[in-house]
mmCIF file of C-alpha atoms in Angstrom:
data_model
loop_
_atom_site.group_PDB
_atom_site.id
_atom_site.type_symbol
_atom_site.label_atom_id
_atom_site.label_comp_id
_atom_site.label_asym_id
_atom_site.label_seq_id
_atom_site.Cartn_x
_atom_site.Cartn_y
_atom_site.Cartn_z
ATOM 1 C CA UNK A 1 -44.601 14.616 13.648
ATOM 2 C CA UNK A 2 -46.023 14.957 10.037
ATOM 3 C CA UNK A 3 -46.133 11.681 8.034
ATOM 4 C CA UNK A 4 -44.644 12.316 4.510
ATOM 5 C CA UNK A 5 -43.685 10.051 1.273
ATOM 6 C CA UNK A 6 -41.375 11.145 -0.968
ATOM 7 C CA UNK A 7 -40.843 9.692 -4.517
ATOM 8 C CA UNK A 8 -37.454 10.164 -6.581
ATOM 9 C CA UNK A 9 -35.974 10.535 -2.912
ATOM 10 C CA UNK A 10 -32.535 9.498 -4.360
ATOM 11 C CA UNK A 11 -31.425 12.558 -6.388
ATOM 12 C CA UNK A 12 -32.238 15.711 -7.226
ATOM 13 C CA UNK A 13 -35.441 17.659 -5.852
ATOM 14 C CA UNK A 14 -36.836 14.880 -4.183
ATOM 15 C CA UNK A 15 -33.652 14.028 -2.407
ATOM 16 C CA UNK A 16 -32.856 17.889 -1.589
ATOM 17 C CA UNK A 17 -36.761 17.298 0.135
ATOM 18 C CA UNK A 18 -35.740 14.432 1.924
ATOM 19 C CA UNK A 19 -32.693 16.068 3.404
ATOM 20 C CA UNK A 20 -34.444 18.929 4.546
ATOM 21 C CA UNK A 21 -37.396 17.260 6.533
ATOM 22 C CA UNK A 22 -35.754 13.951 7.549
ATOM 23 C CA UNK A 23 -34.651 14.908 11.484
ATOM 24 C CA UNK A 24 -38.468 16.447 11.915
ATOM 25 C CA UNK A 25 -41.032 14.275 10.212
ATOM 26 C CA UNK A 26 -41.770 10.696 9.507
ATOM 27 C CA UNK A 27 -40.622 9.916 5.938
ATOM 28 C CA UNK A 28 -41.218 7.216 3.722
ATOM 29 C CA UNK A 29 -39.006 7.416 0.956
ATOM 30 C CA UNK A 30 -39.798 5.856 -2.494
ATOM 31 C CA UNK A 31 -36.927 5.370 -6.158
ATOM 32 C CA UNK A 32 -34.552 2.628 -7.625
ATOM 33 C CA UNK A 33 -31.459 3.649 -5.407
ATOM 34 C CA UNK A 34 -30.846 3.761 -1.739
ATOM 35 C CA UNK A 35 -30.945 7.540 -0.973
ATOM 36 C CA UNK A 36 -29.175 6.429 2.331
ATOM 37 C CA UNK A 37 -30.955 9.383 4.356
ATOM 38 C CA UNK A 38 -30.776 8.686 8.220
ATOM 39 C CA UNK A 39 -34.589 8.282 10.093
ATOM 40 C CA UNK A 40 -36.420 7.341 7.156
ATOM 41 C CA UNK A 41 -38.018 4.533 5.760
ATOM 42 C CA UNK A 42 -36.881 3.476 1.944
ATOM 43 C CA UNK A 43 -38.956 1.493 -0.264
ATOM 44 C CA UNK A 44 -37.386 0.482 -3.316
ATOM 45 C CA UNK A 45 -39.689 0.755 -6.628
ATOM 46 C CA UNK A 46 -38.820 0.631 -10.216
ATOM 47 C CA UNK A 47 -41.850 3.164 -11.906
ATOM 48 C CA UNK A 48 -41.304 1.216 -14.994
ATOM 49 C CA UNK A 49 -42.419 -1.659 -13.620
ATOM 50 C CA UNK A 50 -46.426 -2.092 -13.095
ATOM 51 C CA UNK A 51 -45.847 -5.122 -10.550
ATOM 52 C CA UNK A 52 -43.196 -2.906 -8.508
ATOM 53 C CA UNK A 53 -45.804 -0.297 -8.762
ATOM 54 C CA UNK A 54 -49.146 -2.666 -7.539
ATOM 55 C CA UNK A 55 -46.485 -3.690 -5.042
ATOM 56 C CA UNK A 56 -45.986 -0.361 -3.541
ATOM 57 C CA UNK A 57 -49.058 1.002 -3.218
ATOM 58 C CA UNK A 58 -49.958 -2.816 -1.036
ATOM 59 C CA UNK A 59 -46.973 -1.827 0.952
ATOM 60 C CA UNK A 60 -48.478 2.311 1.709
ATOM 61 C CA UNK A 61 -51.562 1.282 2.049
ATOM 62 C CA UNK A 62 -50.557 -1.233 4.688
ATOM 63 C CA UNK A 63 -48.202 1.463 6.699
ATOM 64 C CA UNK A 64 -49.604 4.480 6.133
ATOM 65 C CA UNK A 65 -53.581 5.203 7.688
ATOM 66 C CA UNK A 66 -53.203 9.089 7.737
ATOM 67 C CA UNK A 67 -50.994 10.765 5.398
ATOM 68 C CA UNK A 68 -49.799 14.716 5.914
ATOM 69 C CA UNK A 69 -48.142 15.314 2.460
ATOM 70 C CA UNK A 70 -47.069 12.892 -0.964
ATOM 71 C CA UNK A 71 -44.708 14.429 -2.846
ATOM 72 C CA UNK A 72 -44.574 12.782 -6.758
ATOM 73 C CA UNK A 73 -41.232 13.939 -7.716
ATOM 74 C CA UNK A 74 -39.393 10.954 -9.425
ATOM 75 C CA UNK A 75 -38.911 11.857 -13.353
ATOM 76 C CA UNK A 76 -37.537 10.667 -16.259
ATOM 77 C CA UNK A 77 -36.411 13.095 -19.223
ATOM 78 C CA UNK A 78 -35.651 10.844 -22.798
ATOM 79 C CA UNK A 79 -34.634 13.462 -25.169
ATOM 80 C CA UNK A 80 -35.278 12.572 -28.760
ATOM 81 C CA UNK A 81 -35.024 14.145 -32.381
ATOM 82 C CA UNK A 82 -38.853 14.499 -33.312
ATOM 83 C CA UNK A 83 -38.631 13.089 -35.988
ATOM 84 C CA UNK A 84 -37.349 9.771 -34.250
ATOM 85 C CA UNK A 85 -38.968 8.908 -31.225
ATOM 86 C CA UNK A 86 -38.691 5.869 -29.446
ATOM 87 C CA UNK A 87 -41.063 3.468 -28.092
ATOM 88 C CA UNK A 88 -39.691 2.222 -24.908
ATOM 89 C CA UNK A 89 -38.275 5.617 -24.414
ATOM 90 C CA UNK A 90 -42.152 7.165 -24.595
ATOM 91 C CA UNK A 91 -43.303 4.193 -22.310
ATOM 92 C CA UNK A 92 -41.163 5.017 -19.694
ATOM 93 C CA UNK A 93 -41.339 8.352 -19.433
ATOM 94 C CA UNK A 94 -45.160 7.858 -19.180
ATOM 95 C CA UNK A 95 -45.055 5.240 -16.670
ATOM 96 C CA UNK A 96 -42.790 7.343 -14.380
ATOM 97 C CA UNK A 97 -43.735 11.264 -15.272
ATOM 98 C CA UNK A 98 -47.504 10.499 -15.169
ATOM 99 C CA UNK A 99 -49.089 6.714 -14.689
ATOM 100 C CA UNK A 100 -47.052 6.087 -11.381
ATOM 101 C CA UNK A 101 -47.573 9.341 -9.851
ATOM 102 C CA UNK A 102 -51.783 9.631 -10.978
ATOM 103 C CA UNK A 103 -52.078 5.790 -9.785
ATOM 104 C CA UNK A 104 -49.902 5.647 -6.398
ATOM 105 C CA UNK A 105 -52.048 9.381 -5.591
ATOM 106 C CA UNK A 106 -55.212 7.780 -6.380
ATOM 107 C CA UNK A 107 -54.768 4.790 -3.913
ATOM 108 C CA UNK A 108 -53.987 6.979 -1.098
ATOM 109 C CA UNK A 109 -56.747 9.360 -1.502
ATOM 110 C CA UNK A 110 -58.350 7.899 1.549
ATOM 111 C CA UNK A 111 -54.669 8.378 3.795
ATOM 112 C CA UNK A 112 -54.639 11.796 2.529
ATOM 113 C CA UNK A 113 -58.152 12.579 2.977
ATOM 114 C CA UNK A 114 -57.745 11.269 6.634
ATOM 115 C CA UNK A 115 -54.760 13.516 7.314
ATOM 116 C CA UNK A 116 -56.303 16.506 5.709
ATOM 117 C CA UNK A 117 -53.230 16.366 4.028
ATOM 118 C CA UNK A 118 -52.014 17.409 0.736
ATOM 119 C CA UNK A 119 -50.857 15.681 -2.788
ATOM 120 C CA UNK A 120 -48.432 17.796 -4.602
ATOM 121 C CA UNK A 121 -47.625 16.629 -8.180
ATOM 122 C CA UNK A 122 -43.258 17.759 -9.758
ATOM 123 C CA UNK A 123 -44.654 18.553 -13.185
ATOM 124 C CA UNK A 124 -42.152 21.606 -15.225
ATOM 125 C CA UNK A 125 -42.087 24.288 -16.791
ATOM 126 C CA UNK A 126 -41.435 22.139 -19.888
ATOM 127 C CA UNK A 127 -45.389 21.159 -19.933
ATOM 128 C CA UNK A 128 -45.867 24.631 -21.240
ATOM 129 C CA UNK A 129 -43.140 24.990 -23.827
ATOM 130 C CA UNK A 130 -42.065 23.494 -26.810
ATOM 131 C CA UNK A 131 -38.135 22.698 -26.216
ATOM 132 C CA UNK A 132 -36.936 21.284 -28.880
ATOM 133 C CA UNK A 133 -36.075 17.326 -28.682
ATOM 134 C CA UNK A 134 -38.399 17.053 -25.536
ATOM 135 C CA UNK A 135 -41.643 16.149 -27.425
ATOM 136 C CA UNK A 136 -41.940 12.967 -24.881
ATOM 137 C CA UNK A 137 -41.254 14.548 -21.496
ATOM 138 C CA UNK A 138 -43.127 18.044 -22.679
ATOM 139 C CA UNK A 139 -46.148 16.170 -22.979
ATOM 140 C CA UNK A 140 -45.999 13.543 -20.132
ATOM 141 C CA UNK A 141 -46.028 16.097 -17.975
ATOM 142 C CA UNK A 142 -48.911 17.844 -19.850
ATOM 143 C CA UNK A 143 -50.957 14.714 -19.152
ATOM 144 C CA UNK A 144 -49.565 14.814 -15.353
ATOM 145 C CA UNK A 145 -50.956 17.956 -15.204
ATOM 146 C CA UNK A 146 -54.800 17.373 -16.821
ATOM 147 C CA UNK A 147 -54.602 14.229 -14.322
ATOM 148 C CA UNK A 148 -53.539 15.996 -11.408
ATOM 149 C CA UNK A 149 -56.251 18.791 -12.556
ATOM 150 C CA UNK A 150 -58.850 15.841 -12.472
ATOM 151 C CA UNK A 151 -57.920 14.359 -9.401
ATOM 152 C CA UNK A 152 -57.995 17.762 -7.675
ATOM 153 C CA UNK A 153 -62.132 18.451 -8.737
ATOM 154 C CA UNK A 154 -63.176 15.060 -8.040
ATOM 155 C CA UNK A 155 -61.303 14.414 -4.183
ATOM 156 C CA UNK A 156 -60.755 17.601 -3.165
ATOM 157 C CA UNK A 157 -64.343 17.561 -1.608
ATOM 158 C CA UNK A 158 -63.185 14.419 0.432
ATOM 159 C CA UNK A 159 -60.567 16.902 2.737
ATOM 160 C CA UNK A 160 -57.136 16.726 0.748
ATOM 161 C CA UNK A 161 -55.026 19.466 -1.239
ATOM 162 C CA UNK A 162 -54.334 18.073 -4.530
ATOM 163 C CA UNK A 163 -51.546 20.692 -6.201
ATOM 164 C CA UNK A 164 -49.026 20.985 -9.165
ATOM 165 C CA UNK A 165 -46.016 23.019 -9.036
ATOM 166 C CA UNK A 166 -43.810 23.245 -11.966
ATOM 167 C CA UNK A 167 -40.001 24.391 -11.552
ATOM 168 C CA UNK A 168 -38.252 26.515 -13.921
ATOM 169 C CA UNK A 169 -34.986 25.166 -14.874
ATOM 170 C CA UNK A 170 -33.172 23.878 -12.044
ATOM 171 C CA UNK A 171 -29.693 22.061 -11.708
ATOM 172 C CA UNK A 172 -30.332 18.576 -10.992
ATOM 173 C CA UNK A 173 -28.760 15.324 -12.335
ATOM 174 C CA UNK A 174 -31.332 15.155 -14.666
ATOM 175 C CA UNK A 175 -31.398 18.451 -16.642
ATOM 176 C CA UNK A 176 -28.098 18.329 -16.746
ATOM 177 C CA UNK A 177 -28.374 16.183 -19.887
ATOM 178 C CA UNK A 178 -29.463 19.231 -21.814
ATOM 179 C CA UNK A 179 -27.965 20.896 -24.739
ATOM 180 C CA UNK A 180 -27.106 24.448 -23.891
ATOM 181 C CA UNK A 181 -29.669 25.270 -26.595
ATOM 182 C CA UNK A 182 -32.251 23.843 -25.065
ATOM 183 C CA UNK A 183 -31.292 25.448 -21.181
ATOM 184 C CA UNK A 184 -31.190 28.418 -23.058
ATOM 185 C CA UNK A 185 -34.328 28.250 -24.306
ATOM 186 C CA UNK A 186 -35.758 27.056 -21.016
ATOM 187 C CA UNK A 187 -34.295 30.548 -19.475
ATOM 188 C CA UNK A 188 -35.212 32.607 -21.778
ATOM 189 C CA UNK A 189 -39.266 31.475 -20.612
ATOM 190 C CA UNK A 190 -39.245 32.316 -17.057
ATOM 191 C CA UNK A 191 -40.146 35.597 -16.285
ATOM 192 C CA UNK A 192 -37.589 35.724 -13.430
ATOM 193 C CA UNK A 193 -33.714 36.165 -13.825
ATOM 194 C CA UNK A 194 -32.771 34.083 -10.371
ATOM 195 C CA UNK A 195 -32.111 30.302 -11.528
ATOM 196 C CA UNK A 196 -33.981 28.833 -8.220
ATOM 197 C CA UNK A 197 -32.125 25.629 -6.520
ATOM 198 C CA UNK A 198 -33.993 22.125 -5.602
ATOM 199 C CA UNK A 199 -32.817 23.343 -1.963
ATOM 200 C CA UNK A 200 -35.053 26.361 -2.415
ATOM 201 C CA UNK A 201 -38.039 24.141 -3.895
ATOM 202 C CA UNK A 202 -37.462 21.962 -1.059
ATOM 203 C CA UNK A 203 -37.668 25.017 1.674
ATOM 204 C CA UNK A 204 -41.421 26.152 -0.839
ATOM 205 C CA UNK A 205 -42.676 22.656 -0.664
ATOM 206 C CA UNK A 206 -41.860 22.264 3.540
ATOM 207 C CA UNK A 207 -43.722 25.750 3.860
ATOM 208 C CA UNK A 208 -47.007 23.708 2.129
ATOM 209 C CA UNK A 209 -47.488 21.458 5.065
ATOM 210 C CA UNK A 210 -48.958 24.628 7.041
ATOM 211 C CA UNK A 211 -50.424 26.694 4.662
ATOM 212 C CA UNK A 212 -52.008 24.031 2.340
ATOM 213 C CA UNK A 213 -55.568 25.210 3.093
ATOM 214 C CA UNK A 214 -57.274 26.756 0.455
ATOM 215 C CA UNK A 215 -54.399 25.848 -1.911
ATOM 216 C CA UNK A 216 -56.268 22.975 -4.209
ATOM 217 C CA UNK A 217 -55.954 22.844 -7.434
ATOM 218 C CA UNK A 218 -53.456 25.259 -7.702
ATOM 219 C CA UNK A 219 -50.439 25.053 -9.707
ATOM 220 C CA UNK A 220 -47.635 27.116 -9.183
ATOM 221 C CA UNK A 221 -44.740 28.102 -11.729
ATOM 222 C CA UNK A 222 -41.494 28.464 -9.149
ATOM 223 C CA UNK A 223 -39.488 30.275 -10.957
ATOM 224 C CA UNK A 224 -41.985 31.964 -13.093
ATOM 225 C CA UNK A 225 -43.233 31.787 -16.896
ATOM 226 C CA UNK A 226 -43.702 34.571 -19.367
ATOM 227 C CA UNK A 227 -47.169 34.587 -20.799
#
């Protein structure tokens, strides 16, 4: 029975994850809410908060010794006029997007390393575009993705997969806060015509804890991108 941690196991892709490999692995579950998923372990952890986050890795660290797969999938999306963007709303979306996710995968380099295990980073499709009114979330998931990149060189040597995979638009709780503009513009920059489902990302991400191999540093567009 693998041993897997989620993060952002409440909604979305994270909790369409969760679902799918709760009654056949070990799961630690990490977000705010209560995903309420049976034969798991929930943690609750508010990524805006550095204590809750110093708190949580103590609390990993202390449970986990060999770790089969992290999944970083808790995100934040502030949409904001460029020409007025907010403070708090870039510090959050920083701390969760790509400061939790680099520093929780950083202290459990040795777990992973142990387990010969893999790290997988949620960044988007939106870290190579420019959608308008998503300067903050476009690039905090840019700088997920150079961290993830950096991570990936210097452990990789150690035994771990360290991998990003970026979604195309997908229905979630989360996106569905966009303006039909801006969906529109997300579509029209995938190079496939199926609209993929977090249950289908969920099925691509269980298929990663056997083939995860020679997979590092990868990062994989589900869904596509035009070039």
């Amino acid at each position: 029975m693998s041993k897997i941690i989620i993060t952002g196991a409440s909604s979305g892709i994270g909790r369409s994850l969760s679902l799918l490999l709760s009654s056949k692995h070990e799961l630690i579950l990490v977000s705010r809410r209560n995903p309420l998923i049976e034969n798991s372990d929930w943690i609750q952890c508010d990524f805006n908060n550095q204590k809750d986050l110093i708190n949580l890795v103590s609390i990993l660290q202390s449970k986990v010794s060999k770790l089969d797969m992290l999944v970083n999938s808790a995100g934040v999306m502030n949409s904001c006029s460029s020409n007025s963007i907010d403070l708090e709303s870039c510090i959050e979306s920083y701390m969760v997007n790509t400061i939790a996710p680099l520093f929780i995968t950083s202290a459990l380099t040795k777990q992973i390393s142990r387990g010969k295990g893999i790290a997988i980073a949620i960044s988007s499709i939106a870290s190579k575009l420019d959608i308008p009114g998503e300067a903050i979330y476009s690039s905090s998931k840019a700088a997920l993705d150079k961290g993830f990149e950096t991570l990936s060189a210097d452990l990789s040597r150690m035994g771990g997969s360290f991998i990003k995979i970026h979604p195309s638009l997908i229905d979630t709780p989360m996106t569905q806060l966009l303006t039909e503009d801006q969906r529109n513009y997300m579509n029209s920059k995938k190079s496939t015509k199926k609209q993929p489902s977090s249950d289908e990302l969920a099925l691509y991400i269980s298929s990663l804890l056997d083939n995860k191999e020679w997979i590092t540093g990868s990062s994989i567009y589900f869904g596509g991108i035009k070039r």
